[in-house]
mmCIF file of C-alpha atoms in Angstrom:
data_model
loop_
_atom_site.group_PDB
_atom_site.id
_atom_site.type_symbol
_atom_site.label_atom_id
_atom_site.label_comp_id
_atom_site.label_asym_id
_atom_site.label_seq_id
_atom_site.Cartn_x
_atom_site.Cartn_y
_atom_site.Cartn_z
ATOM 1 C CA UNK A 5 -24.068 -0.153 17.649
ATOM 2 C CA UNK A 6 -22.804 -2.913 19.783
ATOM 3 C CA UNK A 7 -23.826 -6.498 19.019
ATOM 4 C CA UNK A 8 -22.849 -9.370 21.619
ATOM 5 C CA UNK A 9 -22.455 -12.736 19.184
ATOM 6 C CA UNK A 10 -21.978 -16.307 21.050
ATOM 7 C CA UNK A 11 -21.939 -18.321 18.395
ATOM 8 C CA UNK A 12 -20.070 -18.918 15.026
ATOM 9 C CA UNK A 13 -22.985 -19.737 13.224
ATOM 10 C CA UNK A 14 -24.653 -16.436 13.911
ATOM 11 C CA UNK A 15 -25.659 -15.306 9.658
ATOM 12 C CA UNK A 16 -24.469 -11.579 10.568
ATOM 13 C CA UNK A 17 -20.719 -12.868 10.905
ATOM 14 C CA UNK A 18 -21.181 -14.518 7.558
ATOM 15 C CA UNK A 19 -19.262 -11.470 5.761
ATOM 16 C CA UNK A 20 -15.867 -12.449 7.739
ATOM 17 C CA UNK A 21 -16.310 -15.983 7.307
ATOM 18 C CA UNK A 22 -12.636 -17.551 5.610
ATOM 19 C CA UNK A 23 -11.160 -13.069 5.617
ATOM 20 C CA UNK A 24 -8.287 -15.038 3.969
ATOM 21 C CA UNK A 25 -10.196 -15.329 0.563
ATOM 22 C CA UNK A 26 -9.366 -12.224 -0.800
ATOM 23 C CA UNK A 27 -11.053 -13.179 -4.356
ATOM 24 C CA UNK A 28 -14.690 -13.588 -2.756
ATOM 25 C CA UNK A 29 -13.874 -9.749 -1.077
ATOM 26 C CA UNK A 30 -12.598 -7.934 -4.028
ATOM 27 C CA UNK A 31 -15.949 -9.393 -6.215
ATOM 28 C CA UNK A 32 -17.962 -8.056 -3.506
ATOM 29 C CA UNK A 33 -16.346 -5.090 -3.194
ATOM 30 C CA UNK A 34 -14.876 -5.277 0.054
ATOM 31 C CA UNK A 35 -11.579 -5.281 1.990
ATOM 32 C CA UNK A 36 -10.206 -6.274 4.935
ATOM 33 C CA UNK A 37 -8.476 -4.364 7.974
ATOM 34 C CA UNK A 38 -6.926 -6.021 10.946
ATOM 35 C CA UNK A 39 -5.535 -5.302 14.298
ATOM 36 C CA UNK A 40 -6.181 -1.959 16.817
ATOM 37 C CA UNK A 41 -3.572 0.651 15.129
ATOM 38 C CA UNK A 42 -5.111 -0.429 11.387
ATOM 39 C CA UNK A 43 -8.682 -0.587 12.408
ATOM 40 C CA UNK A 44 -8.505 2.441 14.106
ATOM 41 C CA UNK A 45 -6.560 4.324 11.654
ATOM 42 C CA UNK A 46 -9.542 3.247 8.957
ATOM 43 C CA UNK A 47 -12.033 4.417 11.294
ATOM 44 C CA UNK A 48 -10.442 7.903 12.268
ATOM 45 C CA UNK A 49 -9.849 8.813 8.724
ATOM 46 C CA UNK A 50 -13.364 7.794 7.542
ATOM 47 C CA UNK A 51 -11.924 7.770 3.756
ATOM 48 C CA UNK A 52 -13.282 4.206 3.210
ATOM 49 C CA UNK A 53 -16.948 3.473 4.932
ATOM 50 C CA UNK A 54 -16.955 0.839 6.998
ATOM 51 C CA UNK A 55 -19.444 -1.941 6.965
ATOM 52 C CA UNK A 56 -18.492 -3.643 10.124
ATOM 53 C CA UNK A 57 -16.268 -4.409 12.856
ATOM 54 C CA UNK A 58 -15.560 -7.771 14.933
ATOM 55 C CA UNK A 59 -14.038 -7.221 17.988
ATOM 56 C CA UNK A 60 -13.344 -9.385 20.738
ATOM 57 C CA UNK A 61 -13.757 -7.440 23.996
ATOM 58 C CA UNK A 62 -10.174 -6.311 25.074
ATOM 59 C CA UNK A 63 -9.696 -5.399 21.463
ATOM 60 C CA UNK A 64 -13.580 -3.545 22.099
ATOM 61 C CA UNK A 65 -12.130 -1.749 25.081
ATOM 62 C CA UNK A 66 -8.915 -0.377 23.503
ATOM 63 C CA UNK A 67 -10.794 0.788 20.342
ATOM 64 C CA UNK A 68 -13.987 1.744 22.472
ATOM 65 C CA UNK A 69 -13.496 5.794 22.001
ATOM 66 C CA UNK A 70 -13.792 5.429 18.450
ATOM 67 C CA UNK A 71 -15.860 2.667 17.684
ATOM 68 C CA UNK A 72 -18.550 4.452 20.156
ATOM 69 C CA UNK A 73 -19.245 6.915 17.131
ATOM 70 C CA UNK A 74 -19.093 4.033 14.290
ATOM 71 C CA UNK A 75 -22.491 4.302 12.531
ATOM 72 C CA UNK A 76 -21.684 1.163 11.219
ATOM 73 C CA UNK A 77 -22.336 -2.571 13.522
ATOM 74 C CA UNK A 78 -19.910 -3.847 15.669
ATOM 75 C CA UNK A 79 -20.237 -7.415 16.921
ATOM 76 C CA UNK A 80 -18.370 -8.681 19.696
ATOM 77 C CA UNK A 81 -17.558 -12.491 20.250
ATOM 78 C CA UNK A 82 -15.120 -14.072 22.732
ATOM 79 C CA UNK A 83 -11.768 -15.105 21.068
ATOM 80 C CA UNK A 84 -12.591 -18.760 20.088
ATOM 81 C CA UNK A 85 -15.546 -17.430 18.448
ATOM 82 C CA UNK A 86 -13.374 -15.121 16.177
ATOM 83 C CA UNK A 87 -11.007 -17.848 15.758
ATOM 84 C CA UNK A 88 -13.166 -19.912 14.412
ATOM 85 C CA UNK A 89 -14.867 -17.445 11.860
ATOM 86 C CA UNK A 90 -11.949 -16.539 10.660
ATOM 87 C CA UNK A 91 -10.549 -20.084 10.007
ATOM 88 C CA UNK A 92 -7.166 -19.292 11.892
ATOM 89 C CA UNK A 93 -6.191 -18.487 15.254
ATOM 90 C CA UNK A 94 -6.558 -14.641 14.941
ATOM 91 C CA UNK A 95 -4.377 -13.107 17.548
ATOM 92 C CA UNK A 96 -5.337 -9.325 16.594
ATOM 93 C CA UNK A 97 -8.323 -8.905 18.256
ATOM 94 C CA UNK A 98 -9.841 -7.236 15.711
ATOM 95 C CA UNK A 99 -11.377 -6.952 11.616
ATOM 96 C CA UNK A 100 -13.207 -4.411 9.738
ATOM 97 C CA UNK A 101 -15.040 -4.934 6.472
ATOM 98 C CA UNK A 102 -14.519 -1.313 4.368
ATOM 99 C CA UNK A 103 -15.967 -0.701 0.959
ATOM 100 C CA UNK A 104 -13.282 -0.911 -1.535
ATOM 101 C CA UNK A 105 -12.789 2.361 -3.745
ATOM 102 C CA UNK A 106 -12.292 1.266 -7.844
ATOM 103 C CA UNK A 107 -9.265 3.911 -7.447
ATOM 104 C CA UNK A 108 -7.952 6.075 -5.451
ATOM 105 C CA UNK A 109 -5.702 8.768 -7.372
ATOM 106 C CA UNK A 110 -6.376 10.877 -10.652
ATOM 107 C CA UNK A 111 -3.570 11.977 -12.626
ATOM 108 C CA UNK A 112 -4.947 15.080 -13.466
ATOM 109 C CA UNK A 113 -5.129 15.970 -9.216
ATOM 110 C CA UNK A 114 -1.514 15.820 -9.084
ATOM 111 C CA UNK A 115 0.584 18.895 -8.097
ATOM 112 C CA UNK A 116 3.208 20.247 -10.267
ATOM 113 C CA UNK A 117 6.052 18.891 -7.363
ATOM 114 C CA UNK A 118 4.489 15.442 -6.912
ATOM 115 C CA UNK A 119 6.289 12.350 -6.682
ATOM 116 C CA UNK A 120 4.860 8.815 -7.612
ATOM 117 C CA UNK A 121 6.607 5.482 -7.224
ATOM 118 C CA UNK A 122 5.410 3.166 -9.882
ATOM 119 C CA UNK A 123 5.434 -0.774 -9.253
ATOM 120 C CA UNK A 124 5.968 -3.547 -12.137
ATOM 121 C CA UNK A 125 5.523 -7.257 -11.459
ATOM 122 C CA UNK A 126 5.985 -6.732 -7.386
ATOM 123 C CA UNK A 127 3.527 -9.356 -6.518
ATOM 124 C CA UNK A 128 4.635 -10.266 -2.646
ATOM 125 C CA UNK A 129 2.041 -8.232 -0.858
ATOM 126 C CA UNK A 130 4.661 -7.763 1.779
ATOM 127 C CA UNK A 131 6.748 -5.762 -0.542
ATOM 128 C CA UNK A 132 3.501 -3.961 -1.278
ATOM 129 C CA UNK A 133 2.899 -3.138 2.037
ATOM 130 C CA UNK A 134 5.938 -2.156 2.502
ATOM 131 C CA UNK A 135 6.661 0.138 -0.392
ATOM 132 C CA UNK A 136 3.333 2.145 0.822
ATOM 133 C CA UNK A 137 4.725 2.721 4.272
ATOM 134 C CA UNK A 138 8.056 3.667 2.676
ATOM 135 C CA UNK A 139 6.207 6.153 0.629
ATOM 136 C CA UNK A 140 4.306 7.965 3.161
ATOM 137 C CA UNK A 141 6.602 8.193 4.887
ATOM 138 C CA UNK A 142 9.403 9.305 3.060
ATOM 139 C CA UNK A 143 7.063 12.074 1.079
ATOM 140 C CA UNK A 144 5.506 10.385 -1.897
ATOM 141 C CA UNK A 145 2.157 11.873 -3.317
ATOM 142 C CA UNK A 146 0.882 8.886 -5.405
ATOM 143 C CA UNK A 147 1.600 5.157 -6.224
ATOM 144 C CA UNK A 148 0.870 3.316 -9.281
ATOM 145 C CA UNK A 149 0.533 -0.142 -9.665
ATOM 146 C CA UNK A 150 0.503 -2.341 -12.946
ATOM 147 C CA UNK A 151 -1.616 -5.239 -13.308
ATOM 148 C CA UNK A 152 0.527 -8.163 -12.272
ATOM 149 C CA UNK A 153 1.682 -6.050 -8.561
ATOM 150 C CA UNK A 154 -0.431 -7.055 -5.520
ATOM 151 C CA UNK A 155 -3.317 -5.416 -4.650
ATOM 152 C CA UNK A 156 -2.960 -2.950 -1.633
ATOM 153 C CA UNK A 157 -6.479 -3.656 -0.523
ATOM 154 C CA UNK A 158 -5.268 -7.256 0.741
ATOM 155 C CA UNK A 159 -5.297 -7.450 4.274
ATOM 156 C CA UNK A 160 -1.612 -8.698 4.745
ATOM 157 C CA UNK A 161 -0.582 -5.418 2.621
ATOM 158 C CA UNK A 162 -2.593 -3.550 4.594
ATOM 159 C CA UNK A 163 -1.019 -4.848 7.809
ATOM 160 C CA UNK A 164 2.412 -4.574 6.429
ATOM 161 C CA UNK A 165 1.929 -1.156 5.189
ATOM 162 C CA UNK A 166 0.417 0.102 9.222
ATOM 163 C CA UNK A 167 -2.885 1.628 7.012
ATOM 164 C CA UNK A 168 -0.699 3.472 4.287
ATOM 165 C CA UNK A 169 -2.268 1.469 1.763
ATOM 166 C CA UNK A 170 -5.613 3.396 2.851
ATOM 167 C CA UNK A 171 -4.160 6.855 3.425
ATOM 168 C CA UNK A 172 -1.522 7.013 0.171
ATOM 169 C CA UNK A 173 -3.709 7.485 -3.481
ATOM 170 C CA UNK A 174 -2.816 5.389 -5.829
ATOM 171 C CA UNK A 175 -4.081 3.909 -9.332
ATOM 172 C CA UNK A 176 -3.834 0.373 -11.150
ATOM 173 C CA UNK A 177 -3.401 0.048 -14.628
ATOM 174 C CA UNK A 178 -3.369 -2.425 -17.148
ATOM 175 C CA UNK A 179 -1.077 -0.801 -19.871
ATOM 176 C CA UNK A 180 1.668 0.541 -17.430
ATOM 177 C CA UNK A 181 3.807 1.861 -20.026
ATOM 178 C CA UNK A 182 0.790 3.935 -21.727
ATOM 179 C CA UNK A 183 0.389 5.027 -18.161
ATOM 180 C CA UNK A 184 4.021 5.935 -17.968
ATOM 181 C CA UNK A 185 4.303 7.322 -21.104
ATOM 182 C CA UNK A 186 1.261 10.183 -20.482
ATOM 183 C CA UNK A 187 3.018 11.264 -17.121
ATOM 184 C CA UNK A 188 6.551 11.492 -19.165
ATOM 185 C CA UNK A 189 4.264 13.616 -21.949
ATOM 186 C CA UNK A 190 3.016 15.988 -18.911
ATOM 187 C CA UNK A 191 6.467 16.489 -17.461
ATOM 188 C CA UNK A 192 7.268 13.907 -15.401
ATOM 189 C CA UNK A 193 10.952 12.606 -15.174
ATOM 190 C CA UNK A 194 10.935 8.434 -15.178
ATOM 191 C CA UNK A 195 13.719 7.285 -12.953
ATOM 192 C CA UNK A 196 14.246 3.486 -13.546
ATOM 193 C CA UNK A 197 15.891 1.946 -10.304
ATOM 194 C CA UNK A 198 17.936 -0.871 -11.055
ATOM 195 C CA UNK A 199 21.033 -2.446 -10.069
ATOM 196 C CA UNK A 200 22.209 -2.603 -13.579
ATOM 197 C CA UNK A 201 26.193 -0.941 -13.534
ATOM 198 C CA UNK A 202 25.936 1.015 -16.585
ATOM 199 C CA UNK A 203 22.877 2.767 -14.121
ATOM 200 C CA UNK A 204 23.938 5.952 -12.526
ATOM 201 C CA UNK A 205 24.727 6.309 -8.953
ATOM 202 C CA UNK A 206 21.888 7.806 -6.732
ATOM 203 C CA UNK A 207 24.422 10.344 -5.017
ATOM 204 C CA UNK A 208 25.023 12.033 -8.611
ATOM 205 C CA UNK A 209 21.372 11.900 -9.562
ATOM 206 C CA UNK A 210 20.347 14.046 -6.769
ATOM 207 C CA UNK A 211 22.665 16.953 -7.442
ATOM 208 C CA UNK A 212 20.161 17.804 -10.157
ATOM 209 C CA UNK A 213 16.925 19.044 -8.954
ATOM 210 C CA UNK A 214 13.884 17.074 -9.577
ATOM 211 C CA UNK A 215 9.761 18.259 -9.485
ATOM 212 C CA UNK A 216 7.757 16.250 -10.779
ATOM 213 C CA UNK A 217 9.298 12.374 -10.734
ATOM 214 C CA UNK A 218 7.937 8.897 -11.263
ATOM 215 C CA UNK A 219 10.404 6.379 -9.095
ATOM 216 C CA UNK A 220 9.530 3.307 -11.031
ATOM 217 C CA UNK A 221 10.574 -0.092 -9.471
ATOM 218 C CA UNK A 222 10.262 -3.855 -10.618
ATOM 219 C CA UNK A 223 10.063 -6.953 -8.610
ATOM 220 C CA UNK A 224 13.235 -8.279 -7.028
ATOM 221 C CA UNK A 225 14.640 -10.849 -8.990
ATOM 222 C CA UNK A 226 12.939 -10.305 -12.325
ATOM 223 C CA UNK A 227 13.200 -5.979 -12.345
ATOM 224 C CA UNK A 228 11.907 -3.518 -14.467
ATOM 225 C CA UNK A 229 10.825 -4.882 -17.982
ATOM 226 C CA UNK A 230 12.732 -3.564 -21.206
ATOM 227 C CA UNK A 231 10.073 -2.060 -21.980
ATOM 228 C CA UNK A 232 9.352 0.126 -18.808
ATOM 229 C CA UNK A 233 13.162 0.944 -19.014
ATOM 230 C CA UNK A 234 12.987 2.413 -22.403
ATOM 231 C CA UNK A 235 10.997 5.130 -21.154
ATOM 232 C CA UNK A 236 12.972 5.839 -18.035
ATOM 233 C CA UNK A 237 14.954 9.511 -18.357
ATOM 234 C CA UNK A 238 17.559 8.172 -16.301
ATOM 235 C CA UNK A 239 18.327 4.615 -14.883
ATOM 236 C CA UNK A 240 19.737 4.978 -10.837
ATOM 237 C CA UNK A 241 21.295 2.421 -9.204
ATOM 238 C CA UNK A 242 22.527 2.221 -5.395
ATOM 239 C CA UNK A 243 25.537 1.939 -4.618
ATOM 240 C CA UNK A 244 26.675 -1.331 -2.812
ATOM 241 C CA UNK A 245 28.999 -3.413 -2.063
ATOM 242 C CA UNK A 246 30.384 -5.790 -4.811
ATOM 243 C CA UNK A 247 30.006 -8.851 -3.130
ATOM 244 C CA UNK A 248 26.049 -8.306 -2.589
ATOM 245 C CA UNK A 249 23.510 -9.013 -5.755
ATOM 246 C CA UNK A 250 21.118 -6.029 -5.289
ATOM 247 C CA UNK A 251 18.996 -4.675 -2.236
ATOM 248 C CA UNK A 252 15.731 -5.750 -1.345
ATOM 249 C CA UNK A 253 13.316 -3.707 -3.640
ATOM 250 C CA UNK A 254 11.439 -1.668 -0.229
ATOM 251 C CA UNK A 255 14.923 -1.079 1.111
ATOM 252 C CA UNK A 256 15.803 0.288 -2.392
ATOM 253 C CA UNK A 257 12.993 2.601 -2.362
ATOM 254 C CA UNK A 258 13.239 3.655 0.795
ATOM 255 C CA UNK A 259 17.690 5.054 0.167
ATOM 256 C CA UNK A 260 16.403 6.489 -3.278
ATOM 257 C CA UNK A 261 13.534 8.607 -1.791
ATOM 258 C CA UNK A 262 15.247 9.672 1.006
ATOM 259 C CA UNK A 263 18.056 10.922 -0.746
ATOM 260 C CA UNK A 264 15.743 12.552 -3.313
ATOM 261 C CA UNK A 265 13.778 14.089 -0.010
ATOM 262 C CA UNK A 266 17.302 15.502 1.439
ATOM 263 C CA UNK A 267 18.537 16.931 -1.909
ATOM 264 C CA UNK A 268 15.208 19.190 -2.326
ATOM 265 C CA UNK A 269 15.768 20.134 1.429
ATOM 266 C CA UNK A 270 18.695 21.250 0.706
ATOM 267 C CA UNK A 271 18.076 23.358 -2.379
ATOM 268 C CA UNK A 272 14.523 24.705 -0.024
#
């Protein structure tokens, strides 16, 4: 259903008043998507219901063959309208309000070749974003977050991540290492990624074969906590030059699963 707003004050564009506030959404059990390729991708795979869309009307013409169907209300205000709503000059074109699931991954679903990548302490929802897309791309099943990570419901993550966030399970926990500990007691091999040099080289890890993994990772800067890297089977490092500190932690990721993805080619 197509609604044409005119003016900011208008109570049914109260929900995307100040989007920014990611607090207020989370307590009422929303998120945020932005921009065509996200809002689309949200609509097409219907995995999170949507509650509403604000378009302005070139972003309402590109999305038009799939917001048609949308049993949900889509208002349409000019851009100034939107910008002023928002509290930001919104560029986009384009926000949807989706319920937000309380999680999104159970351990016991997992098949016996899945591979997770498990986040400590990585707060910058860029990185967030970014390690989702990585992982989707590059094969993971699952993610799991700890507490103190950034939540992949927040609309820059979701942005960063081009809708991976909503398409990739994954769980947040408060006790990581009890989490870690129960997918080590069901067979899962913890590799700790970390530039430490007594860590062993990615290119001789993947010689062995490797089902069911966890890729854990901690937040640049700061890493993996002892106590997260007492649990890990094996601690990998990447190679690089000796001049350079460390990677940054998506690029990281995104060497260590591909060579994990080419060594099981490989083997197949």
């Amino acid at each position: 259903m197509f609604v044409r707003i005119a003016q900011r004050s208008d109570p049914r564009l109260a929900p995307f008043a100040d989007v920014g506030q990611a607090v207020r959404l989370e307590s009422e059990g929303l998120f945020v998507a932005e921009g065509r390729t996200v809002v689309r991708r949200l609509i097409v795979d219907a995995t999170h219901p949507v509650a509403a869309v604000l378009v302005t009307p070139p972003a309402r013409a590109a999305l038009d063959d799939v917001l048609t169907t949308l049993g949900a209300p889509v208002y349409v205000a000019d851009q100034a309208v939107v910008n002023d709503i928002t509290g930001f000059n919104f560029h986009r074109g384009c926000l949807a309000l989706a319920r937000r699931p309380t999680s999104t991954l159970s351990i016991d679903a997992l098949s016996p070749a899945s591979r997770l990548l498990a986040l400590e302490g990585i707060g910058n929802p860029d990185n967030v974003g970014g390690l989702f897309r990585t992982a989707f791309a590059l094969g993971a099943d699952a993610m799991l977050l700890d507490a103190t990570s950034g939540d992949p419901f927040y609309r820059k993550a979701i942005r960063t991540s081009m809708a991976a966030t909503l398409r990739l399970p994954f769980a947040r926990v408060t006790d990581v290492h009890g989490a870690l500990a129960t997918l080590r007691s069901r067979g899962f091999r913890l590799l700790a990624l970390t530039p430490s040099a007594d860590a062993r080289s990615i290119d001789e890890v993947v010689r062995q074969p490797h089902e069911r993994l966890v890729l854990m990772l901690g937040a640049e800067g700061a890493g993996l906590s002892d106590e997260v890297l007492t649990l890990a089977d094996i601690r990998v490092r990447i190679p690089v030059d000796p001049r350079a500190d460390s990677l940054n932690v998506v690029v990281a990721a995104a060497i260590a699963l591909h060579a994990l993805r080419r060594a099981n080619e490989r083997r197949e």
